[in-house]
Coordinates of C-alpha atoms and ligand atoms in Angstrom, one line a residue:
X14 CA -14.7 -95.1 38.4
X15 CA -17.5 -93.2 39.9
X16 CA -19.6 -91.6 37.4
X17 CA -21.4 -88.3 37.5
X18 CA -24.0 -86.3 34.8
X19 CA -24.1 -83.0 33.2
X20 CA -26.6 -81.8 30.7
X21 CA -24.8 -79.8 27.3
X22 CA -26.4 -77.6 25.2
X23 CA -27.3 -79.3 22.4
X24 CA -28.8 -77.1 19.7
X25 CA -29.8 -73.5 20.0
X26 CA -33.7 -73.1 20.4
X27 CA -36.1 -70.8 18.0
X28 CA -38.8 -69.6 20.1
X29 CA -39.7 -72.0 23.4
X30 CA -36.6 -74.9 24.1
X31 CA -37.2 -78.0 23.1
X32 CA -35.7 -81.4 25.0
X33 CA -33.5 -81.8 21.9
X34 CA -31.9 -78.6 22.5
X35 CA -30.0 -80.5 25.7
X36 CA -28.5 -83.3 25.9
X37 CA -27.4 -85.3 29.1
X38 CA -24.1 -87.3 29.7
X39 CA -22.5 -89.7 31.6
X40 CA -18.7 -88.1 33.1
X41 CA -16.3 -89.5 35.4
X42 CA -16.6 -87.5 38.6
X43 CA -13.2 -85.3 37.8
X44 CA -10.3 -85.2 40.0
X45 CA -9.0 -82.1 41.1
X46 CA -5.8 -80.8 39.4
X47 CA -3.4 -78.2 41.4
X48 CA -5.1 -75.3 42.9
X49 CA -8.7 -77.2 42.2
X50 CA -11.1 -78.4 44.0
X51 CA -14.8 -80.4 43.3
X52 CA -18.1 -80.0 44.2
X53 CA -20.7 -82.2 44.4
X54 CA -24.2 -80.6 43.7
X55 CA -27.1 -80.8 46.0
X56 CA -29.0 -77.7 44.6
X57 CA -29.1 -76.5 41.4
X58 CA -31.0 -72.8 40.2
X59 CA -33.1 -72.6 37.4
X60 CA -33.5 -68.9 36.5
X61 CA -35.0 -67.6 33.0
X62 CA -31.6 -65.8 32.0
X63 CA -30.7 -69.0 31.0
X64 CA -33.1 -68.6 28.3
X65 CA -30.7 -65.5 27.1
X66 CA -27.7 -67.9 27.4
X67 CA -29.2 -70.4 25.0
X68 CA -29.0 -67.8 22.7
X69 CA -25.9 -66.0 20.4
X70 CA -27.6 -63.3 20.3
X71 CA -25.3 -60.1 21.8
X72 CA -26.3 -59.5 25.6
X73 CA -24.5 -58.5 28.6
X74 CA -22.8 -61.7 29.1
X75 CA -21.5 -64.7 26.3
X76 CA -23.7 -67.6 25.2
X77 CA -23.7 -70.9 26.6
X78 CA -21.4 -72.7 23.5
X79 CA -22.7 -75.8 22.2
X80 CA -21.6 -79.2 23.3
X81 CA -20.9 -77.2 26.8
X82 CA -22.7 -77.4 30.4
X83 CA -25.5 -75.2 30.7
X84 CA -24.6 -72.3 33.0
X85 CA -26.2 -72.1 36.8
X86 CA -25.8 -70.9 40.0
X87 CA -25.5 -74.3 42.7
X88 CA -25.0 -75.0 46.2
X89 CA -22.9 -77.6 46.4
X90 CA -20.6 -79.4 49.4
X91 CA -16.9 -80.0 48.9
X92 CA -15.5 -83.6 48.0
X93 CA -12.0 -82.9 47.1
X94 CA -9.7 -80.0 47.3
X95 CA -6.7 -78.8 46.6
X96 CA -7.6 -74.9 47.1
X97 CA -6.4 -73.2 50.5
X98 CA -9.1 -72.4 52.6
X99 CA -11.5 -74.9 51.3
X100 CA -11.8 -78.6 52.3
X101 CA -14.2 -81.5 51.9
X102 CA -17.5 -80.7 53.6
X103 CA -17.4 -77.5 53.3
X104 CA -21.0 -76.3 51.6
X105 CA -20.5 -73.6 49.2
X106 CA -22.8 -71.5 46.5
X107 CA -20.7 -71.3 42.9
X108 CA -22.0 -71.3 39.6
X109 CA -21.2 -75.6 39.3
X110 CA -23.7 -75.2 36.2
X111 CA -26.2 -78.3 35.3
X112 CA -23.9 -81.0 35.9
X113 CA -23.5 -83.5 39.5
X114 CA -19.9 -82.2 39.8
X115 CA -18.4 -79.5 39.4
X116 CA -14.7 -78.6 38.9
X117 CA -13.4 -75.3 40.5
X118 CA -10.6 -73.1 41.1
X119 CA -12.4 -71.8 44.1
X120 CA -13.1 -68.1 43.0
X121 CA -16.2 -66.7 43.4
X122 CA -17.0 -69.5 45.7
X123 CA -18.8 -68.4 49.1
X124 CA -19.2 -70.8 52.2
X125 CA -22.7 -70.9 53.4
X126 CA -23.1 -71.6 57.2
X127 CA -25.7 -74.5 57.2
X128 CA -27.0 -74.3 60.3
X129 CA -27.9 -70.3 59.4
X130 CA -30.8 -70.9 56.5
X131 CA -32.1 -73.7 54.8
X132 CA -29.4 -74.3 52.0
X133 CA -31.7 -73.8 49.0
X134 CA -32.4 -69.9 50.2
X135 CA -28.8 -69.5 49.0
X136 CA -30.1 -69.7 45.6
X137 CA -33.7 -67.7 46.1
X138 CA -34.9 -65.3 48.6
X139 CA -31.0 -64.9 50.1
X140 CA -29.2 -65.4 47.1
X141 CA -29.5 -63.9 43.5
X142 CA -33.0 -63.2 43.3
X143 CA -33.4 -61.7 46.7
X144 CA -30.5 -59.7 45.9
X145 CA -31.9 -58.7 42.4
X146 CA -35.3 -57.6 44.1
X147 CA -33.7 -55.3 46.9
X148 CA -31.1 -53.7 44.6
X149 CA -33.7 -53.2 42.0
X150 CA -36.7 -51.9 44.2
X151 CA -34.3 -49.8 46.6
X152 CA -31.7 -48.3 44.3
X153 CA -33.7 -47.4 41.0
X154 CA -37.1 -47.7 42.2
X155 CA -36.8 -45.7 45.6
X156 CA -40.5 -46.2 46.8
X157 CA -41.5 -43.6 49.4
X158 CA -44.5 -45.0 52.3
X159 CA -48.4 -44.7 50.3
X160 CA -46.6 -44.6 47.1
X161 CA -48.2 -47.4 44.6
X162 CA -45.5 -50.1 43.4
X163 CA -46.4 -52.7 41.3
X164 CA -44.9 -55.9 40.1
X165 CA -45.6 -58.9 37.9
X166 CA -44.6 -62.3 38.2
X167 CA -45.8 -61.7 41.6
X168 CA -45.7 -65.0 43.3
X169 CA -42.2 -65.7 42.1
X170 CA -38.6 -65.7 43.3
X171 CA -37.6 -61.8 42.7
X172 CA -41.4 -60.7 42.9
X173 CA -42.3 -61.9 45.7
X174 CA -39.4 -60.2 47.7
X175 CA -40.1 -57.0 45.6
X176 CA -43.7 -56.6 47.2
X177 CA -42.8 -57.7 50.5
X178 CA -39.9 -55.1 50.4
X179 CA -42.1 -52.3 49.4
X180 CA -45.0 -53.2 52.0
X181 CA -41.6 -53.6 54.9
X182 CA -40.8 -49.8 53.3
X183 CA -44.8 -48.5 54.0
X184 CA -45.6 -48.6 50.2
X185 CA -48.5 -49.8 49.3
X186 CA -47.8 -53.6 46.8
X187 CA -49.7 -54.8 43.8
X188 CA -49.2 -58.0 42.3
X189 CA -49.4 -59.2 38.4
X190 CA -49.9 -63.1 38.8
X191 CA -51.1 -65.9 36.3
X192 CA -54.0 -67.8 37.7
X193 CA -56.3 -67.4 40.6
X194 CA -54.2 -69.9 43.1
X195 CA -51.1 -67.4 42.5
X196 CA -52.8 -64.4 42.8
X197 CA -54.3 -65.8 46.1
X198 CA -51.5 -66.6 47.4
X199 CA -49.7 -63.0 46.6
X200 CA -52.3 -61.3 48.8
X201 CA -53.1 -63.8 51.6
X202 CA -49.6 -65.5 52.1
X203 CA -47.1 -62.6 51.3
X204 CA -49.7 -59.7 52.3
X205 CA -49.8 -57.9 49.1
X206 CA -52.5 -55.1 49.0
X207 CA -54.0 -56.5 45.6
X208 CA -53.2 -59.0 42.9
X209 CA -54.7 -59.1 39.3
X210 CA -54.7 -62.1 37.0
X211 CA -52.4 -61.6 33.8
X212 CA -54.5 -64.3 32.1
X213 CA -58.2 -62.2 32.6
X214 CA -59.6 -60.9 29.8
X215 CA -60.1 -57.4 32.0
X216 CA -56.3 -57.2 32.8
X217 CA -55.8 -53.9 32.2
X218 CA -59.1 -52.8 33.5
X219 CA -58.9 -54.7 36.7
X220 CA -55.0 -53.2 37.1
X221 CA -56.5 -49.6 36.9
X222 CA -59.3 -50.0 39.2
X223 CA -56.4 -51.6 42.2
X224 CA -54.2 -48.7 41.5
X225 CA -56.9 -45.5 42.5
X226 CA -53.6 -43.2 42.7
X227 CA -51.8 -44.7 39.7
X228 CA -48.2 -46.3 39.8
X229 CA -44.8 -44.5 41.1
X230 CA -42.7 -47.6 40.8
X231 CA -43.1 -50.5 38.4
X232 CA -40.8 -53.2 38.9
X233 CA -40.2 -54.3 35.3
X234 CA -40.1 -58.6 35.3
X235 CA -42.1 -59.2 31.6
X236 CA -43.2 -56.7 29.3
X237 CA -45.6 -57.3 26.9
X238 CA -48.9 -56.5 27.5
X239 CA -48.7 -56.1 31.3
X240 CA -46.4 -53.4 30.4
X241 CA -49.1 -52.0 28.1
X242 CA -51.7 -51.9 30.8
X243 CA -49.1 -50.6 33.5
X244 CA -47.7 -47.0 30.9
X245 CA -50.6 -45.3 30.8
X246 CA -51.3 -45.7 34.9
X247 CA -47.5 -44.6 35.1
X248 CA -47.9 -41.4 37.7
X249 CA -45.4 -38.3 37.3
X250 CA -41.9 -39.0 37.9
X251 CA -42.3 -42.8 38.3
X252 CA -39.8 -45.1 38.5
X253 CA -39.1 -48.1 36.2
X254 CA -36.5 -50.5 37.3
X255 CA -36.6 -52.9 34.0
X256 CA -35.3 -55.9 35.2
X257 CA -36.3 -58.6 32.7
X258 CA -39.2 -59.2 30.4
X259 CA -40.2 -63.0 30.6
X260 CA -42.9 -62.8 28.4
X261 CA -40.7 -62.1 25.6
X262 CA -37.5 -64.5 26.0
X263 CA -39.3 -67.1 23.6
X264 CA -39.5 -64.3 21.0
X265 CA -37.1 -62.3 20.8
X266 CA -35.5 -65.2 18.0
X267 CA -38.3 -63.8 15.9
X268 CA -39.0 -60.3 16.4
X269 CA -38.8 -57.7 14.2
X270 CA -39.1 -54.9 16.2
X271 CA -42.1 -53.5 18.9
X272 CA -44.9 -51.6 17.8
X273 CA -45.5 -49.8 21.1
X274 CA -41.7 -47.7 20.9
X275 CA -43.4 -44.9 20.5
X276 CA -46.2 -44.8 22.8
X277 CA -43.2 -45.9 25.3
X278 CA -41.1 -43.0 24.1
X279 CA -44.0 -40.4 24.4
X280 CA -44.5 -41.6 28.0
X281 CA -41.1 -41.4 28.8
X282 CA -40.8 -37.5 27.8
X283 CA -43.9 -36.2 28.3
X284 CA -43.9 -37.8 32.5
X285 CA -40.1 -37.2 33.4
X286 CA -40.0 -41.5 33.7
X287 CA -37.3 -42.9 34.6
X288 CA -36.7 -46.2 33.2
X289 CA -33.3 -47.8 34.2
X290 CA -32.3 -51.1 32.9
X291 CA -30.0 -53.3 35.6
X292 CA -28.4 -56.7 36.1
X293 CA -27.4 -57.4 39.7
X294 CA -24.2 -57.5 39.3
X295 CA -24.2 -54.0 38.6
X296 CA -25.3 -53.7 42.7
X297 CA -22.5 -56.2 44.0
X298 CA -21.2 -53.9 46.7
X299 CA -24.6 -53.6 48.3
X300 CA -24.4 -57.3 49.2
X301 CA -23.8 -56.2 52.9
X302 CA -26.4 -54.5 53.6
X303 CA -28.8 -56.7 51.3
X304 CA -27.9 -59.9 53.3
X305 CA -28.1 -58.0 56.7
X306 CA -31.6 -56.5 55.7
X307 CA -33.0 -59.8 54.3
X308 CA -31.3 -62.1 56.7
X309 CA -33.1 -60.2 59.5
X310 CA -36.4 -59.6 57.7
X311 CA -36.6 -63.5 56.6
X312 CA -35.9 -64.5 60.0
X313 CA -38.4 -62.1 61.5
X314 CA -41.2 -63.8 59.0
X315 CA -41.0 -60.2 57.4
X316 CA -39.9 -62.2 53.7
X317 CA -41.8 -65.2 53.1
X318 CA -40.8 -67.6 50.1
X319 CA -41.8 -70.3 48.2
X320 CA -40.4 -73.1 46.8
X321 CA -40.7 -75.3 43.2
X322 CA -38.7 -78.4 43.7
X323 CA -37.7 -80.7 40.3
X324 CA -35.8 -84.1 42.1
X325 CA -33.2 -85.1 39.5
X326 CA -31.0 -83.7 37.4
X327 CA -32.7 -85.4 33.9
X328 CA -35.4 -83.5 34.9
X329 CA -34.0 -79.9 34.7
X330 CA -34.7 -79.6 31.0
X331 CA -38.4 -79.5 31.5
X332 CA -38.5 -77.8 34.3
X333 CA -36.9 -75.1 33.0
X334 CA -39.3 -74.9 30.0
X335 CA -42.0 -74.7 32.6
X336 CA -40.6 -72.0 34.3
X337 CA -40.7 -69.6 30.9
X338 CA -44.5 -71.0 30.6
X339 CA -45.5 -70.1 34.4
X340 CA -45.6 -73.4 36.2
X341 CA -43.9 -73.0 38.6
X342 CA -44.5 -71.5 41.9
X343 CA -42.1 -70.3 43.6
X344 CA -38.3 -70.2 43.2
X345 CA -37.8 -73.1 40.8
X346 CA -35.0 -75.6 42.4
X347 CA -33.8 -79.2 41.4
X348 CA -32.7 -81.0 43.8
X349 CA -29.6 -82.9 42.3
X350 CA -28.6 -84.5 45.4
X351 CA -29.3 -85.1 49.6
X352 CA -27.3 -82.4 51.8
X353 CA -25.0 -85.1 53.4
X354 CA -23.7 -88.6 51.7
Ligands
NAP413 N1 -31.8 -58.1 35.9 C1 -31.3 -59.1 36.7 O1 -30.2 -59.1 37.2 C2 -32.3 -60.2 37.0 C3 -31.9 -61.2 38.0 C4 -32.9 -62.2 38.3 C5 -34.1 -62.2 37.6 N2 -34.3 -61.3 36.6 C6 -35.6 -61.3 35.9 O2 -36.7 -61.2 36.8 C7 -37.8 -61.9 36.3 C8 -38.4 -62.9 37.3 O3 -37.4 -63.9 37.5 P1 -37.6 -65.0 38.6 O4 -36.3 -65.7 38.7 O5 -38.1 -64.4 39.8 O6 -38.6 -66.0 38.0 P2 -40.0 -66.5 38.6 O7 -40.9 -65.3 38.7 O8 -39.8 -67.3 39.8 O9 -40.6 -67.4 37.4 C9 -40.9 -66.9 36.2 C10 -42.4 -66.4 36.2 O10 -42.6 -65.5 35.1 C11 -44.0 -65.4 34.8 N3 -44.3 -65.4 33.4 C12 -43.8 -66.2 32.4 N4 -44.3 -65.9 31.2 C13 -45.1 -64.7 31.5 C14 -45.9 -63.9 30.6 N5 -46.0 -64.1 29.3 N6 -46.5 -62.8 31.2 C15 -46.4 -62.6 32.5 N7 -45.7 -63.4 33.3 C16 -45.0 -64.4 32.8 C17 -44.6 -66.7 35.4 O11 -45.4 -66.4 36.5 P3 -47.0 -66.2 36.4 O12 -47.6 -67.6 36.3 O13 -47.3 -65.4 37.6 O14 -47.2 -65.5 35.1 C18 -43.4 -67.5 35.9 O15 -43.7 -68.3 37.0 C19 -37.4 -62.5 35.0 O16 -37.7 -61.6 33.9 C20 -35.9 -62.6 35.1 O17 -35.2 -62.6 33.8 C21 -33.4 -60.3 36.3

């Protein structure tokens, strides 16, 4: 019988995952039941909510259980089915989790057209993230052309399409990067007005001197103390799309509570902010136009992206790890199998 792998959830982690939180096993590759049909990987998303998933603590969405697959989005092609209007061959983005095969009922499933996009922009700059940095920038940040928007984890999958979006919309785009190769990148590559180094010493000083006018719209990715540096250069009636805060998924385990609530608080009366928490899915029917507008700007060389490809599925596990400490670059990928057998 032909074998496939999946990597389980094996323990919940206290502050940054640990290998022995997962666990990989050997499966048979299933066979498809009525009304089923199975996927065999070929890309597989690593995205830091997963760090929330590990996790039983309440959120907008349940907890990975133990002993099950770890949850991911995939693009995988179609080796069996028993699903109208699927068949073998067909390439498809699903949530198949961390596992070679995956087992469907075919909902949710959407073809992808091969021949349109490299298949891994499925699961980056046209997928997900892409999606979360137009909804999130265009919807709750509204950035007006010479107004000052500002992001961190610049160089990465929904960054990186956050400042490119504000420069296409006549904004003016300042990156928040860790190290000097990212940072250089950010400006030269993607064309971002300015980038500061998280990791400087003269963060907050360095922020204040690229933004002369101050900040209308800062795209929320990690809190802590970015966020400190960015409130007090917050301008009148900014916007704050708070879309996740990286820097503090190892933590939260352990926190008591923040110390800057107030200070936040203050700022938020006292300059009319708004700061308006999201998860994607709460923008779903603006896929339309997100996938006409990024479909067009990616194939104009408007959107550039970047890639961090893991080959293996063993390997997700510390990949993933890396991807909460900064190393990758780019839209972190594993590749868990070719595009054709
Ligand atoms: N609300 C939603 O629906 C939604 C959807 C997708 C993503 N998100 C959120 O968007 C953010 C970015 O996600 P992504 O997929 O694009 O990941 P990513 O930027 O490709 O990768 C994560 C990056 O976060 C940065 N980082 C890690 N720890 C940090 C720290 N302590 N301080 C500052 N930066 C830190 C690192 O970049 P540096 O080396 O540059 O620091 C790392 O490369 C995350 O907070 C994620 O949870 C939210």
């Amino acid at each position: 019988m032909a074998s496939a792998q999946r990597i389980v959830l094996a323990s919940r982690p206290v502050g940054e995952p640990k290998p022995e939180n997962f666990r990989l096993e050997d499966t048979p590759v299933p066979t498809p039941g009525p009304g089923q049909l199975v996927m065999r990987t070929i890309w597989l998303s690593l995205d830091p909510y997963m760090r929330g998933r590990m996790s039983d603590a309440a959120s907008y969405a349940a907890p990975v259980q133990i002993n099950d697959v770890m949850e991911a989005g995939t693009v995988g092609e179609v080796i069996a089915s028993n699903v109208d209007g699927f068949k073998p061959g067909d390439v498809v983005l699903g949530r198949g989790g961390w596992q070679t095969h995956a087992l469907s009922n075919g909902q949710g499933l959407r073809k992808i057209d091969p021949k349109a996009a490299p298949l891994s922009t499925a699961l980056g700059v046209l997928g997900m993230p892409g999606m979360t940095a137009y909804t999130g920038l265009l919807d709750i940040g509204q950035p007006k052309p010479g107004e000052t928007v500002v992001v961190a984890a610049a160089s990465g999958a929904v960054g990186s399409a956050v400042g490119q979006i504000a420069k296409i919309k006549g904004a003016r785009a300042v990156g928040i990067a860790g190290g000097p190769d990212k940072c250089r990148y950010v400006k030269e590559v993607l064309g971002f007005d300015e980038c500061i180094d998280h990791r400087s010493p003269t963060m907050a000083a360095d922020l204040k001197a690229a933004c002369p006018k101050g900040i209308d719209v800062y795209f929320e990715n990690v809190g802590g103390a970015v966020f400190e540096a960015v409130l007090p250069l917050l301008n009148l009636f900014a916007r704050v799309p708070v879309c996740g805060l990286i820097s503090q998924y190892n933590a939260f385990e352990e926190q008591k509570g923040g110390t800057s609530m107030n200070f936040l608080l203050r700022n938020a009366l006292t300059k009319s902010l708004t700061i308006r928490g999201f998860i994607v899915s709460n923008f779903a029917s603006r896929y339309p136009e997100f996938i006409a507008d990024m479909t067009k700007w990616f194939a104009e060389g408007k959107i550039k992206h970047r890639e961090t490809i893991v080959e293996g599925l063993p390997n997700a596990p510390k990949a993933f790890v890396g991807l909460l400490r900064g190393e990758n670059f780019g839209k972190q990928l594993v590749r868990v199998g070719p595009d054709r057998v």
